[in-house]
Structure formats: structure tokens, C-alpha cells
mmCIF file of C-alpha atoms and ligand atoms in Angstrom:
data_model
loop_
_atom_site.group_PDB
_atom_site.id
_atom_site.type_symbol
_atom_site.label_atom_id
_atom_site.label_comp_id
_atom_site.label_asym_id
_atom_site.label_seq_id
_atom_site.Cartn_x
_atom_site.Cartn_y
_atom_site.Cartn_z
ATOM 1 C CA UNK A 1454 5.016 -0.611 -27.152
ATOM 2 C CA UNK A 1455 3.219 -3.122 -24.896
ATOM 3 C CA UNK A 1456 3.352 -2.556 -21.657
ATOM 4 C CA UNK A 1457 2.728 -4.296 -17.800
ATOM 5 C CA UNK A 1458 0.839 -3.332 -15.167
ATOM 6 C CA UNK A 1459 1.151 -4.598 -10.788
ATOM 7 C CA UNK A 1460 -1.208 -4.568 -9.466
ATOM 8 C CA UNK A 1461 -0.496 -6.133 -5.322
ATOM 9 C CA UNK A 1462 -3.261 -7.771 -3.494
ATOM 10 C CA UNK A 1463 -4.378 -8.579 -0.033
ATOM 11 C CA UNK A 1464 -8.228 -9.550 0.035
ATOM 12 C CA UNK A 1465 -9.133 -7.019 -2.463
ATOM 13 C CA UNK A 1466 -12.621 -10.002 -3.916
ATOM 14 C CA UNK A 1467 -15.180 -7.209 -3.385
ATOM 15 C CA UNK A 1468 -13.355 -4.810 -6.728
ATOM 16 C CA UNK A 1469 -10.686 -6.904 -8.320
ATOM 17 C CA UNK A 1470 -12.828 -8.142 -11.561
ATOM 18 C CA UNK A 1471 -14.568 -5.429 -11.175
ATOM 19 C CA UNK A 1472 -10.747 -3.454 -12.280
ATOM 20 C CA UNK A 1473 -9.433 -5.795 -14.658
ATOM 21 C CA UNK A 1474 -12.147 -5.689 -16.593
ATOM 22 C CA UNK A 1475 -12.764 -2.081 -17.112
ATOM 23 C CA UNK A 1476 -8.516 -2.000 -17.910
ATOM 24 C CA UNK A 1477 -9.080 -4.133 -19.731
ATOM 25 C CA UNK A 1478 -11.497 -1.181 -21.708
ATOM 26 C CA UNK A 1479 -9.173 1.389 -21.517
ATOM 27 C CA UNK A 1480 -6.691 -0.801 -22.598
ATOM 28 C CA UNK A 1481 -8.725 -1.808 -25.997
ATOM 29 C CA UNK A 1482 -10.325 1.210 -26.656
ATOM 30 C CA UNK A 1483 -7.096 3.458 -26.667
ATOM 31 C CA UNK A 1484 -5.721 0.668 -29.027
ATOM 32 C CA UNK A 1485 -2.731 -0.509 -26.797
ATOM 33 C CA UNK A 1486 -1.101 -3.635 -25.298
ATOM 34 C CA UNK A 1487 -0.905 -3.966 -21.914
ATOM 35 C CA UNK A 1488 -0.764 -6.619 -19.346
ATOM 36 C CA UNK A 1489 -2.237 -6.538 -15.792
ATOM 37 C CA UNK A 1490 -0.089 -8.674 -13.412
ATOM 38 C CA UNK A 1491 -1.776 -9.205 -10.209
ATOM 39 C CA UNK A 1492 0.688 -10.097 -7.113
ATOM 40 C CA UNK A 1493 -1.438 -11.934 -4.754
ATOM 41 C CA UNK A 1494 0.095 -12.780 -1.209
ATOM 42 C CA UNK A 1495 -2.488 -15.718 -0.435
ATOM 43 C CA UNK A 1496 -5.354 -13.963 0.506
ATOM 44 C CA UNK A 1497 -7.881 -15.679 2.590
ATOM 45 C CA UNK A 1498 -10.749 -13.431 0.648
ATOM 46 C CA UNK A 1499 -10.097 -15.545 -2.618
ATOM 47 C CA UNK A 1500 -8.564 -12.914 -4.415
ATOM 48 C CA UNK A 1501 -6.126 -14.426 -6.576
ATOM 49 C CA UNK A 1502 -8.835 -17.721 -7.476
ATOM 50 C CA UNK A 1503 -11.383 -14.716 -8.596
ATOM 51 C CA UNK A 1504 -7.639 -13.718 -10.698
ATOM 52 C CA UNK A 1505 -7.110 -16.787 -12.154
ATOM 53 C CA UNK A 1506 -10.855 -17.379 -13.377
ATOM 54 C CA UNK A 1507 -10.022 -14.055 -15.439
ATOM 55 C CA UNK A 1508 -7.262 -15.464 -17.068
ATOM 56 C CA UNK A 1509 -9.401 -18.155 -18.376
ATOM 57 C CA UNK A 1510 -11.954 -16.192 -19.407
ATOM 58 C CA UNK A 1511 -9.036 -15.305 -21.991
ATOM 59 C CA UNK A 1512 -9.059 -11.704 -20.082
ATOM 60 C CA UNK A 1513 -5.122 -10.204 -20.531
ATOM 61 C CA UNK A 1514 -4.624 -10.760 -16.665
ATOM 62 C CA UNK A 1515 -1.904 -13.713 -14.492
ATOM 63 C CA UNK A 1516 -1.578 -13.974 -11.524
ATOM 64 C CA UNK A 1517 1.026 -14.303 -9.132
ATOM 65 C CA UNK A 1518 1.186 -16.432 -6.104
ATOM 66 C CA UNK A 1519 2.870 -15.925 -3.513
ATOM 67 C CA UNK A 1520 2.471 -17.794 -0.560
ATOM 68 C CA UNK A 1521 1.870 -14.690 2.723
ATOM 69 C CA UNK A 1522 1.779 -11.122 2.769
ATOM 70 C CA UNK A 1523 4.714 -9.393 1.866
ATOM 71 C CA UNK A 1524 4.318 -5.944 1.437
ATOM 72 C CA UNK A 1525 2.939 -3.956 -1.273
ATOM 73 C CA UNK A 1526 6.940 -2.608 -2.343
ATOM 74 C CA UNK A 1527 7.646 -6.649 -2.698
ATOM 75 C CA UNK A 1528 5.031 -7.251 -4.866
ATOM 76 C CA UNK A 1529 5.460 -4.726 -6.534
ATOM 77 C CA UNK A 1530 8.881 -5.769 -7.332
ATOM 78 C CA UNK A 1531 8.196 -9.862 -8.172
ATOM 79 C CA UNK A 1532 5.447 -8.979 -10.789
ATOM 80 C CA UNK A 1533 7.397 -6.586 -12.675
ATOM 81 C CA UNK A 1534 10.439 -9.762 -12.777
ATOM 82 C CA UNK A 1535 7.183 -11.649 -13.296
ATOM 83 C CA UNK A 1536 5.685 -9.329 -16.091
ATOM 84 C CA UNK A 1537 6.740 -10.718 -19.806
ATOM 85 C CA UNK A 1538 9.595 -9.896 -21.799
ATOM 86 C CA UNK A 1539 7.866 -8.172 -23.789
ATOM 87 C CA UNK A 1540 6.625 -5.205 -21.789
ATOM 88 C CA UNK A 1541 8.736 -2.403 -22.342
ATOM 89 C CA UNK A 1542 7.129 -0.401 -19.541
ATOM 90 C CA UNK A 1543 5.768 -1.875 -16.030
ATOM 91 C CA UNK A 1544 3.771 -0.194 -13.828
ATOM 92 C CA UNK A 1545 1.937 -0.081 -10.385
ATOM 93 C CA UNK A 1546 -2.011 0.905 -9.730
ATOM 94 C CA UNK A 1547 -3.729 0.161 -5.931
ATOM 95 C CA UNK A 1548 -6.184 -2.669 -7.107
ATOM 96 C CA UNK A 1549 -9.129 -0.344 -4.740
ATOM 97 C CA UNK A 1550 -10.090 1.968 -7.685
ATOM 98 C CA UNK A 1551 -8.487 4.789 -5.655
ATOM 99 C CA UNK A 1552 -5.837 5.422 -9.020
ATOM 100 C CA UNK A 1553 -7.964 6.667 -12.126
ATOM 101 C CA UNK A 1554 -7.218 3.687 -14.445
ATOM 102 C CA UNK A 1555 -8.280 6.258 -17.508
ATOM 103 C CA UNK A 1556 -5.016 7.661 -17.427
ATOM 104 C CA UNK A 1557 -2.669 5.249 -17.783
ATOM 105 C CA UNK A 1558 -3.270 5.543 -22.117
ATOM 106 C CA UNK A 1559 -1.411 8.961 -21.738
ATOM 107 C CA UNK A 1560 1.191 7.948 -18.891
ATOM 108 C CA UNK A 1561 1.428 5.481 -22.023
ATOM 109 C CA UNK A 1562 1.962 7.478 -24.639
ATOM 110 C CA UNK A 1563 4.403 9.676 -22.916
ATOM 111 C CA UNK A 1564 7.064 6.815 -22.467
ATOM 112 C CA UNK A 1565 6.330 6.031 -25.841
ATOM 113 C CA UNK A 1566 6.268 8.987 -28.267
ATOM 114 C CA UNK A 1567 6.030 11.573 -25.446
ATOM 115 C CA UNK A 1568 10.447 11.864 -24.415
ATOM 116 C CA UNK A 1569 9.855 10.074 -20.989
ATOM 117 C CA UNK A 1570 10.928 7.944 -19.024
ATOM 118 C CA UNK A 1571 9.061 7.676 -15.977
ATOM 119 C CA UNK A 1572 5.381 9.142 -15.914
ATOM 120 C CA UNK A 1573 3.733 9.213 -12.333
ATOM 121 C CA UNK A 1574 -0.595 9.574 -11.436
ATOM 122 C CA UNK A 1575 -0.151 13.171 -9.413
ATOM 123 C CA UNK A 1576 -2.747 14.695 -7.372
ATOM 124 C CA UNK A 1577 -0.257 17.500 -6.980
ATOM 125 C CA UNK A 1578 -0.306 18.758 -9.794
ATOM 126 C CA UNK A 1579 -3.233 20.816 -11.907
ATOM 127 C CA UNK A 1580 -6.053 19.104 -12.541
ATOM 128 C CA UNK A 1581 -5.216 17.430 -9.682
ATOM 129 C CA UNK A 1582 -6.351 16.669 -6.312
ATOM 130 C CA UNK A 1583 -8.264 13.517 -3.924
ATOM 131 C CA UNK A 1584 -12.095 13.283 -3.455
ATOM 132 C CA UNK A 1585 -13.928 11.903 -0.038
ATOM 133 C CA UNK A 1586 -10.821 11.958 2.241
ATOM 134 C CA UNK A 1587 -10.242 12.850 5.801
ATOM 135 C CA UNK A 1588 -8.555 16.482 6.531
ATOM 136 C CA UNK A 1589 -6.370 14.178 8.239
ATOM 137 C CA UNK A 1590 -5.722 12.474 5.940
ATOM 138 C CA UNK A 1591 -4.836 14.817 3.180
ATOM 139 C CA UNK A 1592 -2.574 16.493 6.180
ATOM 140 C CA UNK A 1593 -0.971 13.027 6.327
ATOM 141 C CA UNK A 1594 -0.209 12.730 3.075
ATOM 142 C CA UNK A 1595 0.781 16.465 2.137
ATOM 143 C CA UNK A 1596 3.375 16.016 5.125
ATOM 144 C CA UNK A 1597 4.111 13.871 3.782
ATOM 145 C CA UNK A 1598 5.127 14.697 0.303
ATOM 146 C CA UNK A 1599 6.411 17.411 1.810
ATOM 147 C CA UNK A 1600 8.872 15.765 3.789
ATOM 148 C CA UNK A 1601 10.661 14.621 0.819
ATOM 149 C CA UNK A 1602 10.781 17.669 -1.301
ATOM 150 C CA UNK A 1603 14.672 18.389 -0.633
ATOM 151 C CA UNK A 1604 15.605 15.079 -2.265
ATOM 152 C CA UNK A 1605 13.262 15.543 -5.097
ATOM 153 C CA UNK A 1606 11.226 18.007 -6.952
ATOM 154 C CA UNK A 1607 8.473 15.162 -7.526
ATOM 155 C CA UNK A 1608 5.985 16.598 -5.999
ATOM 156 C CA UNK A 1609 4.227 13.762 -5.132
ATOM 157 C CA UNK A 1610 6.127 11.850 -4.342
ATOM 158 C CA UNK A 1611 4.310 9.163 -2.382
ATOM 159 C CA UNK A 1612 1.670 8.378 -5.162
ATOM 160 C CA UNK A 1613 1.609 4.451 -5.690
ATOM 161 C CA UNK A 1614 0.852 5.225 -9.734
ATOM 162 C CA UNK A 1615 2.850 5.299 -12.236
ATOM 163 C CA UNK A 1616 4.798 3.633 -15.601
ATOM 164 C CA UNK A 1617 8.610 3.960 -16.338
ATOM 165 C CA UNK A 1618 10.168 2.525 -19.008
ATOM 166 C CA UNK A 1619 11.731 -1.046 -17.813
ATOM 167 C CA UNK A 1620 15.635 -0.347 -19.073
ATOM 168 C CA UNK A 1621 15.443 2.410 -16.445
ATOM 169 C CA UNK A 1622 15.031 -0.432 -13.796
ATOM 170 C CA UNK A 1623 17.878 -2.906 -14.990
ATOM 171 C CA UNK A 1624 21.112 -3.088 -12.134
ATOM 172 C CA UNK A 1625 19.099 -1.398 -10.002
ATOM 173 C CA UNK A 1626 18.063 -2.672 -6.074
ATOM 174 C CA UNK A 1627 15.491 -1.404 -4.911
ATOM 175 C CA UNK A 1628 15.325 -1.079 -1.260
ATOM 176 C CA UNK A 1629 11.054 -3.678 -0.518
ATOM 177 C CA UNK A 1630 10.627 -1.792 2.443
ATOM 178 C CA UNK A 1631 6.715 -0.040 3.268
ATOM 179 C CA UNK A 1632 4.370 0.899 1.010
ATOM 180 C CA UNK A 1633 6.581 3.156 -0.601
ATOM 181 C CA UNK A 1634 7.813 2.003 -4.136
ATOM 182 C CA UNK A 1635 7.434 4.978 -6.390
ATOM 183 C CA UNK A 1636 9.827 7.174 -4.527
ATOM 184 C CA UNK A 1637 11.939 4.037 -4.664
ATOM 185 C CA UNK A 1638 11.883 4.686 -8.582
ATOM 186 C CA UNK A 1639 12.261 7.838 -8.580
ATOM 187 C CA UNK A 1640 15.533 8.415 -6.488
ATOM 188 C CA UNK A 1641 16.734 5.435 -7.548
ATOM 189 C CA UNK A 1642 16.071 4.145 -11.292
ATOM 190 C CA UNK A 1643 18.642 5.783 -14.818
ATOM 191 C CA UNK A 1644 15.682 7.449 -15.365
ATOM 192 C CA UNK A 1645 16.108 11.692 -17.546
ATOM 193 C CA UNK A 1646 13.121 12.594 -18.074
ATOM 194 C CA UNK A 1647 9.656 12.461 -15.939
ATOM 195 C CA UNK A 1648 5.828 13.873 -16.317
ATOM 196 C CA UNK A 1649 2.775 14.512 -13.489
ATOM 197 C CA UNK A 1650 -0.106 13.670 -15.119
ATOM 198 C CA UNK A 1651 -2.981 14.416 -12.947
ATOM 199 C CA UNK A 1652 -5.984 12.372 -11.780
ATOM 200 C CA UNK A 1653 -7.955 12.896 -9.007
ATOM 201 C CA UNK A 1654 -7.280 10.028 -6.179
ATOM 202 C CA UNK A 1655 -11.058 8.356 -4.771
ATOM 203 C CA UNK A 1656 -10.879 6.528 -1.452
ATOM 204 C CA UNK A 1657 -11.543 3.160 -1.840
ATOM 205 C CA UNK A 1658 -14.563 1.754 -2.583
ATOM 206 C CA UNK A 1659 -14.302 -1.842 -1.644
ATOM 207 C CA UNK A 1660 -12.616 -3.870 0.931
ATOM 208 C CA UNK A 1661 -10.395 -2.227 3.929
ATOM 209 C CA UNK A 1662 -7.642 -0.055 3.813
ATOM 210 C CA UNK A 1663 -3.977 -2.081 4.672
ATOM 211 C CA UNK A 1664 -3.012 0.866 5.183
ATOM 212 C CA UNK A 1665 -1.547 0.848 8.918
ATOM 213 C CA UNK A 1666 0.894 3.132 11.181
ATOM 214 C CA UNK A 1667 3.734 0.469 10.775
ATOM 215 C CA UNK A 1668 3.767 1.778 7.355
ATOM 216 C CA UNK A 1669 3.446 5.150 8.192
ATOM 217 C CA UNK A 1670 7.618 4.680 10.628
ATOM 218 C CA UNK A 1671 8.812 2.732 7.579
ATOM 219 C CA UNK A 1672 7.917 5.384 5.224
ATOM 220 C CA UNK A 1673 9.254 7.711 7.748
ATOM 221 C CA UNK A 1674 12.987 4.253 8.074
ATOM 222 C CA UNK A 1675 12.952 4.702 3.960
ATOM 223 C CA UNK A 1676 13.481 8.216 3.331
ATOM 224 C CA UNK A 1677 15.611 8.316 6.485
ATOM 225 C CA UNK A 1678 18.322 6.501 4.314
ATOM 226 C CA UNK A 1679 17.184 8.715 1.154
ATOM 227 C CA UNK A 1680 18.819 11.588 3.217
ATOM 228 C CA UNK A 1681 22.150 9.503 4.851
ATOM 229 C CA UNK A 1682 22.849 8.831 1.117
ATOM 230 C CA UNK A 1683 22.960 11.850 -0.432
ATOM 231 C CA UNK A 1684 24.326 13.285 2.034
ATOM 232 C CA UNK A 1685 27.141 10.771 2.184
ATOM 233 C CA UNK A 1686 27.273 11.709 -1.687
HETATM 234 N N1 GTP B 1907 0.107 -8.337 -2.336
HETATM 235 C C1 GTP B 1907 -0.341 -7.565 -1.220
HETATM 236 N N2 GTP B 1907 -0.844 -6.250 -1.577
HETATM 237 C C2 GTP B 1907 -0.506 -5.359 -0.462
HETATM 238 C C3 GTP B 1907 0.067 -5.848 0.909
HETATM 239 N N3 GTP B 1907 -0.726 -4.714 1.502
HETATM 240 C C4 GTP B 1907 -0.752 -3.695 0.633
HETATM 241 N N4 GTP B 1907 -1.225 -4.488 -0.085
HETATM 242 C C5 GTP B 1907 -2.739 -3.833 -2.159
HETATM 243 O O1 GTP B 1907 -1.695 -2.517 -1.833
HETATM 244 C C6 GTP B 1907 -2.650 -1.675 -2.378
HETATM 245 C C7 GTP B 1907 -2.662 -0.358 -1.747
HETATM 246 O O2 GTP B 1907 -3.017 -1.004 -0.447
HETATM 247 P P1 GTP B 1907 -4.208 0.170 0.658
HETATM 248 O O3 GTP B 1907 -4.611 -0.843 1.994
HETATM 249 O O4 GTP B 1907 -5.185 0.463 -0.146
HETATM 250 O O5 GTP B 1907 -3.320 1.470 0.796
HETATM 251 P P2 GTP B 1907 -3.696 2.468 0.740
HETATM 252 O O6 GTP B 1907 -3.765 3.513 -0.584
HETATM 253 O O7 GTP B 1907 -2.096 3.311 1.183
HETATM 254 O O8 GTP B 1907 -4.729 3.005 1.688
HETATM 255 P P3 GTP B 1907 -6.603 2.261 2.159
HETATM 256 O O9 GTP B 1907 -6.828 3.135 0.671
HETATM 257 O O10 GTP B 1907 -7.181 4.159 2.762
HETATM 258 O O11 GTP B 1907 -6.250 1.509 1.978
HETATM 259 C C8 GTP B 1907 -4.310 -2.264 -2.599
HETATM 260 O O12 GTP B 1907 -4.318 -2.544 -3.744
HETATM 261 C C9 GTP B 1907 -3.701 -3.658 -1.524
HETATM 262 O O13 GTP B 1907 -4.220 -5.089 -1.869
HETATM 263 C C10 GTP B 1907 0.769 -6.551 0.639
HETATM 264 O O14 GTP B 1907 1.392 -7.159 1.516
HETATM 265 N N5 GTP B 1907 1.115 -7.442 -0.535
HETATM 266 MG MG1 MG B 1908 -5.516 1.362 -1.534
#
């Protein structure tokens, strides 16, 4: 099964080339036909031009250029539309090496042959974890996940690292609010079985964080909408 991984970027020039090369190696050694779709929001640091150069070099990557900073979730959604039509699996990961690309073959196998429709990279199942985050961020993350527990049994609901059978998204309207596209997919996609596969999250090694208090408010708004929809039903 072919797949496309969407990597949204804003000012990720410090790491994007290394990430694309690493992903290419992972795809090759797992003998999987994967495409990398970078969605760049006209990063002032030239991330998009670097990706165009890698595409010209023949690496399995294409860049969707958007005119300005339009948000992580909307980037992932646009990237899925831009992904080659042959890809039956689509997914998302961050550009800052927080998400372990070596888990991707297991995610693809879970969907292609394991009978799952959704594979989520998870910090909160056995074998998963977080390295070098300050305790304050760890607690914020745990509270964020805990707040969604009445809605879903998924443990790492704020994970931005996952793969999904593309057909599960057909006709599904995803709200591009904020950072948590994974929550939208878990709550709205049409899937039967999901699996959480462990990985160890490492804090970004290069570039600057784009997570700010506005995104925390967006997450609360997003959850609020979902609780209201649940109550209405
Ligand atoms: N295209 C696009 N990408 C974005 C935008 N905001 C964030 N990103 C990307 O989304 C990914 C996640 O952003 P991060 O800044 O790493 O957010 P985080 O992981 O919650 O926080 P840190 O790891 O502490 O930086 C990265 O690849 C960013 O470059 C945006 O507005 N547009
Ligand atoms: Mg990050």
C-alpha cells in the first residue's frame, strides 16, 4: 500500500533536509512506497526552497507552498488533498524530530496488513515516553490528554503523529482549528479499529517552537465543540 506523510513546516530550515533524508532511508529499508508532502507556509527562513531542491534531487518529496502562516491543522488537511491519489494511507508528523520516523513502517503495516484503519504514535502506552521535557510541559500534556478521556479511549489524543486509511476520511469534515488534527481524526474519521504504537518523544532539537497559549485556547475550544456535539446526541 502506498502512503503519504504530511509534514507541516514553518521555519524548519535547520532540520528539514535531514528529516527528508531520514524518512527516505526508513521507507527504503522497509521496502515501502512512501511519499513525503511538506506543507510550507512561505517560511521566511526558506524551508520551502530547500524542499523544492530535494525534490529536484529525486527524493520522494513534494512541497505544497501556501502563501502565509495558516496553521498546523489546516496544513495537514491541505497536504492530504495534495497527496498523490495512489496513496491509500495518509498521515502526519512534525518536522522537528520529536516524532520517531522509525515507527512509520509498523504504522503502515498495521493498516496495510494488520486489520487496523488508524495507527497512532503514542507516548502513553507501554514502551512509549517523553525525553527531555520539563515537568511543566509533561503535566500540561497529561492534563490535555486526560481532558479528552470521556470522549475517547485513545491515550495519546494530542499526538500529532499518526497514519490513517484514506477512505476513513472520505466525506469527513475536519475542523482546521489549532494544533490538534489528531483529535479531529480520532473523533470524526470513519474507522473500525485503531492501534496506538509506542514511541519516545524527544523535545525539538532545532528551530523554534510554534506552540503558544493561543493554541492551548484553541484546544479547549476544540474540546468544547466536541463535548457539545456529544451532549446534543
Ligand atoms: N505549515 C505550517 N506548519 C506549522 C504551523 N505551525 C506549526 N507548524 C509546524 O507544525 C509542527 C509542530 O510545531 P511545533 O512548533 O513543533 O509544536 P509543538 O511540537 O507542539 O511544540 P515544540 O516541539 O515545543 O516546538 C512543526 O513541524 C511546525 O513547523 C503553521 O502555521 N503552518
Ligand atoms: Mg514540536
